XYZ file of C-alpha atoms in Angstrom:
507
model
C 10.556 4.651 -26.912
C 9.284 7.948 -25.515
C 10.411 9.984 -22.543
C 7.160 11.955 -22.328
C 5.326 9.132 -20.537
C 7.808 9.021 -17.653
C 8.016 10.376 -14.131
C 9.873 13.343 -15.659
C 6.450 14.527 -16.826
C 4.740 13.772 -13.502
C 4.426 17.320 -12.147
C 1.405 18.937 -13.779
C 0.447 22.087 -11.827
C -2.138 24.593 -12.909
C 0.450 27.161 -11.849
C 4.078 26.790 -10.805
C 3.244 28.975 -7.820
C 0.757 26.412 -6.474
C 1.854 24.545 -3.352
C 3.096 21.035 -4.158
C 4.328 19.704 -0.800
C 3.614 20.610 2.812
C 5.706 19.147 5.627
C 3.650 19.977 8.751
C 5.556 22.144 11.206
C 8.512 22.454 8.823
C 7.613 24.222 5.589
C 6.006 24.125 2.162
C 7.265 24.133 -1.408
C 5.644 25.259 -4.662
C 5.712 23.269 -7.864
C 8.379 25.581 -9.295
C 10.515 25.053 -6.176
C 10.029 21.284 -6.216
C 10.821 21.048 -9.931
C 14.013 23.100 -9.523
C 14.996 21.017 -6.491
C 14.503 17.757 -8.379
C 16.580 19.074 -11.303
C 19.416 20.143 -9.004
C 19.441 16.851 -7.072
C 19.298 14.780 -10.282
C 22.354 16.607 -11.663
C 24.247 16.101 -8.378
C 23.382 12.406 -8.398
C 24.446 12.140 -12.060
C 27.850 13.580 -11.128
C 28.179 11.003 -8.355
C 27.675 7.756 -10.178
C 23.865 7.657 -10.430
C 22.901 7.235 -14.066
C 20.501 5.319 -16.300
C 19.697 1.911 -14.809
C 21.551 2.469 -11.512
C 19.600 0.858 -8.628
C 19.436 3.287 -5.686
C 18.165 2.240 -2.261
C 16.284 5.110 -0.596
C 16.069 4.750 3.186
C 14.218 7.880 4.304
C 11.109 8.485 6.390
C 8.117 10.317 4.894
C 8.821 13.957 4.212
C 9.901 16.490 1.603
C 13.342 14.856 1.467
C 11.801 11.569 0.327
C 9.578 13.164 -2.327
C 12.337 15.314 -3.832
C 14.990 12.585 -3.682
C 12.728 9.916 -5.172
C 11.814 12.138 -8.113
C 15.482 13.122 -8.582
C 16.563 9.473 -8.800
C 13.868 8.886 -11.436
C 14.830 12.056 -13.336
C 18.439 10.838 -13.472
C 17.192 7.715 -15.264
C 18.083 5.548 -12.276
C 15.975 2.943 -10.441
C 14.496 4.002 -7.096
C 14.378 1.141 -4.584
C 12.817 2.600 -1.409
C 13.080 0.537 1.770
C 11.412 0.567 5.163
C 13.733 2.593 7.458
C 12.766 0.290 10.357
C 14.431 -2.783 8.824
C 17.283 -4.516 10.611
C 20.806 -4.705 9.171
C 20.159 -8.271 7.968
C 16.963 -7.202 6.208
C 18.746 -4.283 4.533
C 21.449 -6.685 3.423
C 18.889 -8.916 1.690
C 16.840 -6.202 0.025
C 19.784 -4.062 -1.111
C 21.597 -7.097 -2.476
C 18.516 -8.435 -4.262
C 17.919 -5.068 -5.941
C 21.587 -4.873 -6.959
C 21.850 -1.447 -5.321
C 24.933 0.581 -6.222
C 24.071 3.630 -4.118
C 22.082 4.074 -0.906
C 20.555 7.408 0.108
C 20.346 7.518 3.894
C 19.394 9.877 6.726
C 22.317 11.894 8.061
C 22.655 9.827 11.250
C 23.792 6.382 12.415
C 21.532 3.785 10.830
C 21.423 -0.032 10.331
C 21.267 0.566 6.569
C 24.725 2.138 6.741
C 26.139 -1.105 8.131
C 24.435 -3.134 5.394
C 25.748 -0.801 2.684
C 29.264 -1.155 4.086
C 28.928 -4.952 4.105
C 27.857 -4.918 0.452
C 30.301 -2.256 -0.731
C 27.498 0.141 -1.639
C 28.242 3.863 -1.882
C 26.250 5.949 0.631
C 24.907 9.472 0.190
C 23.322 11.306 3.106
C 20.185 13.415 2.606
C 19.320 16.239 4.971
C 17.004 19.237 5.042
C 19.034 22.414 5.520
C 18.396 26.147 5.341
C 20.077 28.340 2.731
C 19.205 32.041 2.555
C 16.082 31.389 4.585
C 14.931 28.641 2.226
C 14.779 24.942 3.110
C 16.407 22.604 0.606
C 17.672 19.027 0.447
C 21.436 18.716 0.894
C 23.274 15.637 -0.316
C 26.613 14.774 1.253
C 29.173 11.965 1.439
C 31.614 11.385 4.325
C 30.408 14.649 5.843
C 31.149 16.777 2.765
C 28.318 18.398 0.792
C 28.105 17.238 -2.815
C 28.037 20.201 -5.174
C 29.457 18.876 -8.450
C 26.838 18.536 -11.189
C 26.482 16.728 -14.476
C 23.531 16.808 -16.856
C 21.178 13.988 -15.897
C 20.126 11.697 -18.761
C 16.361 11.411 -19.161
C 14.748 7.949 -19.006
C 12.565 6.289 -21.629
C 9.105 5.068 -20.708
C 10.159 1.385 -20.880
C 13.028 1.943 -18.425
C 12.627 0.587 -14.889
C 11.788 3.412 -12.484
C 10.871 1.622 -9.260
C 12.038 -1.623 -7.666
C 9.967 -3.042 -4.820
C 9.433 -6.420 -3.214
C 6.300 -8.442 -2.581
C 5.363 -8.943 1.047
C 6.362 -12.603 0.840
C 3.242 -14.054 2.463
C 3.927 -17.570 1.222
C 7.594 -17.510 0.233
C 10.654 -15.302 0.180
C 9.907 -11.793 -1.141
C 10.073 -11.438 -4.934
C 11.584 -8.413 -6.675
C 9.094 -6.347 -8.689
C 10.598 -3.996 -11.311
C 8.086 -1.343 -12.405
C 8.680 0.740 -15.499
C 7.911 4.405 -16.023
C 5.016 3.497 -18.315
C 3.587 1.108 -15.676
C 3.660 3.856 -13.040
C 2.297 6.621 -15.262
C -0.608 4.424 -16.379
C -1.489 3.577 -12.779
C -1.175 7.205 -11.707
C -3.469 8.255 -14.557
C -6.009 5.551 -13.616
C -6.071 6.741 -9.980
C -6.308 10.404 -10.934
C -9.271 9.674 -13.229
C -11.028 7.334 -10.777
C -11.179 9.994 -8.059
C -11.405 13.041 -10.367
C -8.349 14.583 -8.705
C -7.703 18.235 -9.563
C -5.449 21.096 -8.397
C -8.138 21.809 -5.782
C -7.390 18.521 -3.988
C -5.028 18.083 -1.060
C -3.990 14.600 0.022
C -2.951 13.967 3.628
C -0.381 11.164 3.396
C -0.695 8.614 6.202
C 0.812 5.563 4.485
C 4.587 5.061 4.175
C 6.080 6.218 0.893
C 8.257 3.112 0.603
C 5.053 1.224 -0.309
C 2.942 1.601 -3.488
C -0.177 2.558 -1.520
C 1.344 5.733 -0.135
C 3.689 6.461 -3.025
C 1.467 5.824 -6.052
C -2.026 5.722 -4.573
C -1.861 8.962 -2.593
C 1.299 10.963 -3.345
C 2.303 10.768 -7.014
C -1.311 10.650 -8.241
C -1.990 13.909 -6.401
C 1.136 15.610 -7.756
C 0.157 14.540 -11.273
C -3.221 16.232 -10.769
C -1.597 19.514 -9.689
C -2.846 19.064 -6.136
C -1.011 19.343 -2.829
C 0.444 16.535 -0.732
C 0.745 16.910 3.045
C 3.583 14.671 4.220
C 4.086 14.276 7.985
C 6.907 11.923 9.010
C 4.435 9.262 10.142
C 0.750 8.740 10.852
C -0.267 10.267 14.170
C -3.901 9.856 15.164
C -3.627 12.695 17.684
C -2.280 15.096 15.025
C -4.384 13.911 12.067
C -7.364 16.258 12.296
C -5.210 19.288 13.108
C -3.085 18.560 10.031
C -6.219 17.997 7.965
C -7.805 21.255 9.096
C -4.719 23.439 8.712
C -3.956 22.107 5.232
C -7.552 21.878 4.022
C -6.938 18.271 2.993
C -9.787 16.941 0.864
C -8.957 13.231 1.080
C -6.744 10.561 2.539
C -6.059 6.918 1.705
C -5.288 4.306 4.345
C -5.505 0.685 5.419
C -8.557 -0.349 7.494
C -6.491 -0.327 10.699
C -5.943 3.431 10.416
C -9.611 4.068 9.600
C -10.583 2.126 12.723
C -8.152 4.099 14.888
C -9.555 7.405 13.617
C -13.112 6.189 14.217
C -12.378 5.039 17.765
C -10.918 8.451 18.652
C -13.230 10.624 16.554
C -15.408 12.089 19.293
C -12.584 12.528 21.809
C -10.472 14.237 19.132
C -13.327 16.511 18.056
C -13.138 15.177 14.506
C -15.354 17.150 12.092
C -18.447 15.490 10.700
C -18.059 16.798 7.149
C -14.628 18.004 6.018
C -13.435 15.528 3.371
C -14.442 14.999 -0.252
C -13.602 11.284 -0.205
C -12.081 8.626 2.044
C -10.142 5.864 0.285
C -9.426 2.423 1.739
C -6.992 -0.081 0.260
C -4.385 -2.825 0.941
C -6.664 -4.967 3.134
C -10.350 -5.870 3.357
C -12.617 -3.197 4.844
C -15.415 -4.751 6.893
C -18.898 -3.470 5.930
C -19.483 -2.352 9.538
C -16.377 -0.133 9.369
C -17.449 1.163 5.943
C -20.828 2.233 7.327
C -19.312 3.801 10.446
C -16.817 5.840 8.403
C -19.476 7.279 6.120
C -21.801 8.002 9.034
C -19.212 9.683 11.271
C -17.099 11.584 8.730
C -19.799 12.433 6.174
C -17.782 11.471 3.092
C -18.137 8.651 0.567
C -15.838 5.721 1.334
C -14.218 4.312 -1.800
C -12.682 0.884 -1.337
C -9.889 0.036 -3.769
C -7.962 -3.092 -4.712
C -4.257 -2.861 -5.408
C -1.014 -4.795 -5.440
C 2.643 -4.080 -6.062
C 2.775 -6.067 -9.320
C 0.028 -3.836 -10.769
C 1.745 -0.570 -9.782
C -0.989 -0.390 -7.147
C -4.621 0.142 -8.188
C -6.721 -2.365 -10.141
C -10.282 -1.567 -9.092
C -12.227 0.869 -6.953
C -15.680 1.914 -5.868
C -16.829 4.748 -8.149
C -17.428 8.306 -7.043
C -21.053 9.315 -6.365
C -23.526 9.007 -7.977
C -22.027 5.588 -8.736
C -22.960 2.789 -6.367
C -20.711 2.006 -3.423
C -21.295 -1.594 -2.358
C -19.777 -2.519 1.015
C -17.882 -5.782 0.879
C -16.775 -5.222 -2.734
C -13.717 -3.471 -4.138
C -15.691 -1.786 -6.887
C -15.124 -1.963 -10.620
C -12.002 -2.183 -12.788
C -10.195 1.160 -13.161
C -8.389 1.292 -16.506
C -7.402 -2.355 -16.030
C -8.952 -5.563 -17.373
C -10.167 -7.720 -14.484
C -11.496 -11.257 -14.906
C -11.983 -14.447 -12.927
C -10.042 -17.524 -14.050
C -11.872 -20.797 -13.513
C -9.017 -23.081 -14.560
C -5.348 -22.124 -14.323
C -4.329 -25.010 -16.601
C -6.516 -24.031 -19.557
C -6.824 -20.330 -18.771
C -10.620 -20.646 -19.056
C -12.411 -17.626 -17.620
C -15.377 -17.904 -15.269
C -18.933 -16.647 -15.687
C -20.233 -13.764 -13.600
C -20.980 -14.942 -10.079
C -18.608 -17.901 -10.322
C -15.677 -17.948 -7.898
C -12.142 -18.348 -9.108
C -8.776 -16.604 -9.178
C -8.729 -12.884 -9.928
C -6.584 -12.160 -12.998
C -5.658 -8.846 -14.604
C -4.254 -7.273 -17.781
C -3.111 -3.709 -18.319
C -0.297 -1.293 -19.035
C 0.148 -0.846 -15.291
C 1.104 -4.516 -14.789
C 4.778 -5.418 -14.372
C 6.481 -7.319 -17.192
C 7.866 -9.979 -14.841
C 9.539 -10.647 -11.502
C 13.250 -9.918 -11.123
C 15.467 -12.924 -11.980
C 12.691 -15.415 -11.228
C 11.624 -17.360 -14.312
C 9.847 -20.012 -12.245
C 7.623 -17.390 -10.591
C 6.984 -15.710 -13.954
C 5.942 -18.982 -15.578
C 3.443 -19.508 -12.766
C 2.211 -15.893 -12.640
C 1.180 -15.387 -16.278
C -1.434 -17.465 -18.138
C -2.578 -16.473 -21.647
C -1.398 -12.926 -21.011
C -3.315 -12.647 -17.726
C -1.467 -11.986 -14.466
C -2.610 -14.238 -11.623
C -3.157 -12.287 -8.399
C -3.500 -15.336 -6.085
C -6.700 -13.733 -4.764
C -10.012 -15.566 -4.974
C -13.175 -13.671 -5.847
C -16.102 -13.200 -8.208
C -17.601 -10.513 -10.440
C -21.278 -9.574 -10.515
C -23.215 -8.577 -13.632
C -22.234 -4.924 -13.149
C -18.527 -5.665 -12.914
C -18.247 -5.226 -9.149
C -15.492 -7.406 -7.715
C -15.876 -9.229 -4.413
C -12.736 -10.748 -2.905
C -13.216 -13.891 -0.848
C -9.634 -14.418 0.303
C -6.088 -15.286 -0.679
C -6.085 -18.668 -2.388
C -3.377 -19.934 -0.050
C -5.200 -18.547 3.002
C -8.538 -20.285 2.422
C -9.281 -22.577 5.339
C -9.884 -26.210 4.329
C -11.904 -27.829 7.120
C -12.481 -31.416 6.083
C -12.996 -30.401 2.463
C -15.153 -27.359 3.254
C -13.398 -24.246 1.873
C -13.949 -21.286 4.198
C -13.285 -17.667 3.263
C -11.483 -15.990 6.185
C -12.807 -12.596 5.043
C -16.390 -13.768 5.645
C -15.559 -14.866 9.191
C -13.611 -11.650 9.865
C -16.582 -9.536 8.794
C -18.962 -11.478 11.036
C -16.678 -11.180 14.069
C -16.451 -7.428 13.508
C -20.239 -7.130 13.574
C -20.171 -8.118 17.255
C -20.524 -4.896 19.300
C -17.729 -5.863 21.711
C -15.160 -6.650 18.984
C -12.905 -3.818 17.808
C -10.516 -5.852 15.628
C -10.577 -9.440 14.431
C -8.735 -11.862 12.207
C -9.365 -15.578 11.701
C -6.929 -18.185 10.397
C -6.385 -21.898 9.834
C -5.051 -23.994 12.697
C -3.988 -27.666 12.535
C -6.701 -30.136 13.508
C -6.375 -33.922 13.864
C -9.888 -34.688 12.679
C -10.469 -32.105 9.925
C -6.908 -31.255 8.861
C -7.600 -27.586 9.544
C -10.041 -25.750 11.763
C -11.032 -22.111 12.163
C -9.521 -20.067 14.974
C -9.479 -16.308 15.522
C -7.821 -13.530 17.466
C -9.741 -10.440 18.554
C -9.186 -7.120 20.277
C -12.156 -6.135 22.437
C -13.675 -2.731 23.077
C -15.937 -4.100 25.845
C -15.837 -7.130 28.137
C -16.981 -10.308 26.438
C -16.526 -14.085 26.682
C -15.530 -16.523 23.934
C -18.895 -18.285 24.140
C -20.777 -15.019 23.543
C -18.841 -14.375 20.336
C -19.229 -17.953 19.135
C -23.000 -17.860 19.745
C -23.163 -14.572 17.832
C -21.310 -16.174 14.895
C -23.549 -19.263 14.872
C -26.560 -17.040 14.252
C -24.887 -15.687 11.112
C -22.585 -18.436 9.841
C -22.756 -22.149 9.142
C -21.519 -24.040 12.191
C -18.333 -25.276 10.471
C -17.256 -21.640 9.913
C -17.529 -20.626 13.580
C -14.097 -20.282 15.236
C -13.335 -23.207 17.543
C -10.970 -21.076 19.605
C -10.914 -17.300 20.057
C -7.791 -15.633 21.431
C -8.063 -12.275 23.174
C -5.243 -9.756 22.670
C -4.408 -6.128 23.374
C -3.169 -5.761 19.790
C -2.685 -7.840 16.645
C 0.667 -8.244 14.857
C 0.958 -6.040 11.754
C 3.350 -5.295 8.932
C 5.003 -1.887 8.554
C 2.138 -0.740 6.309
C -0.538 -1.734 8.836
C -1.575 -4.986 7.180
C -2.551 -7.967 9.285
C -1.058 -11.120 7.761
C -2.825 -14.292 8.833
C 0.309 -16.408 8.939
C 1.874 -13.995 11.438
C -1.244 -14.050 13.611
C -1.388 -17.849 13.499
C 2.270 -18.038 14.516
C 1.766 -15.558 17.349
C -1.242 -17.321 18.866
C -1.409 -20.957 17.790
C 2.279 -21.845 17.852
C 2.989 -19.897 21.028
C 0.022 -20.972 23.101
């Protein structure tokens, strides 16, 4: 195997003096500085028990420390297993144990992850940003003592596992997803080519780096293009446009929730009308009304993408202009084979326009779930990976998603796409956010209900009448719940099962 197609070859600047990372209000680092930092940290880790194949939990917020530490773990040939810093001790216990973590890199402060590591007998290393000779660098320490011993880090091969993540567990317990260097580098290359990223691009990171969207889709793809990443500790709507202006950011990638927040505040925040080259949306369906509003207000093409953890993130995307951007679709395949499977038993593929399960093939796709042969047997058919998403392809290869197979609402035998109902609800001028879901029903087995956040006063009957003009009657929500906010995951996704639990089961 080769080591050239690994994260060790990720950094590709036009010049080592170009800025690689900006931490707003803290500092910036060139490619030469980042590369030297990663080398130093990798050698320190190698001298402290982090070697080829060692799973390392990384529990750090967005920032230079995360970027440098993540790349150092990969350069040492180890397996980076980043985790949401907001997890509870019990959650850390599960995820660290499932990944087989031997080391945990933590913030230099009391943290629930420290308790979980102690429970599991996992070695902890603290990461901190400190100043040395007027220069900010990442310091690694253990039990309050800085680690300075070094050993030459052993380079990984492209088939070695580089990243260990978990699925979101929408229908079952989360599954471990090991991603190899070659998976990641293929996905990074696909993203870089799709958006024609160059050293002139600057990406403002708003998604968490413990998730493939932020890590692969926005951060590592930009670094591989020689561009600059701007990494604030978290998304702040009030700081977004100031950070964008000061850094000259040319693009950002986010979930629809963040796009909607920026739109709602745009005029009050004095957001510019034309300052971005592209706006990317991924990880959840973008309603056509939001698509149109984004392009109109911010004067940049909106490119909707389709990604998942098992595919090292991106599978399809709207093309750059002059290619067609079709609201309601997730564009065309991007360096990945995408098809629709009509029959999971025979593996027969569907014709264009025919609905079925979206399946994929490509070098970016994982080789299998971690220690889960049952899930692997179900996930792969004739070499195709089953996404569990339903959709169809048109004659030009544009993919339209119609919902998660296990989220389709079955009302007396009528299969209803929740995405279609969501989009209709969002067309109502008084509705700011909306999500529909299945609720138990004595007569039909399941019925359609929805939860909405309003921007103006409105009654349930008004919204239902609006829907009836645009949808078949059986698709119109029987009950509409009004809320100040909708429950979300840490990455801003709205999961229907959580919404149904919050409203139906607690009413």
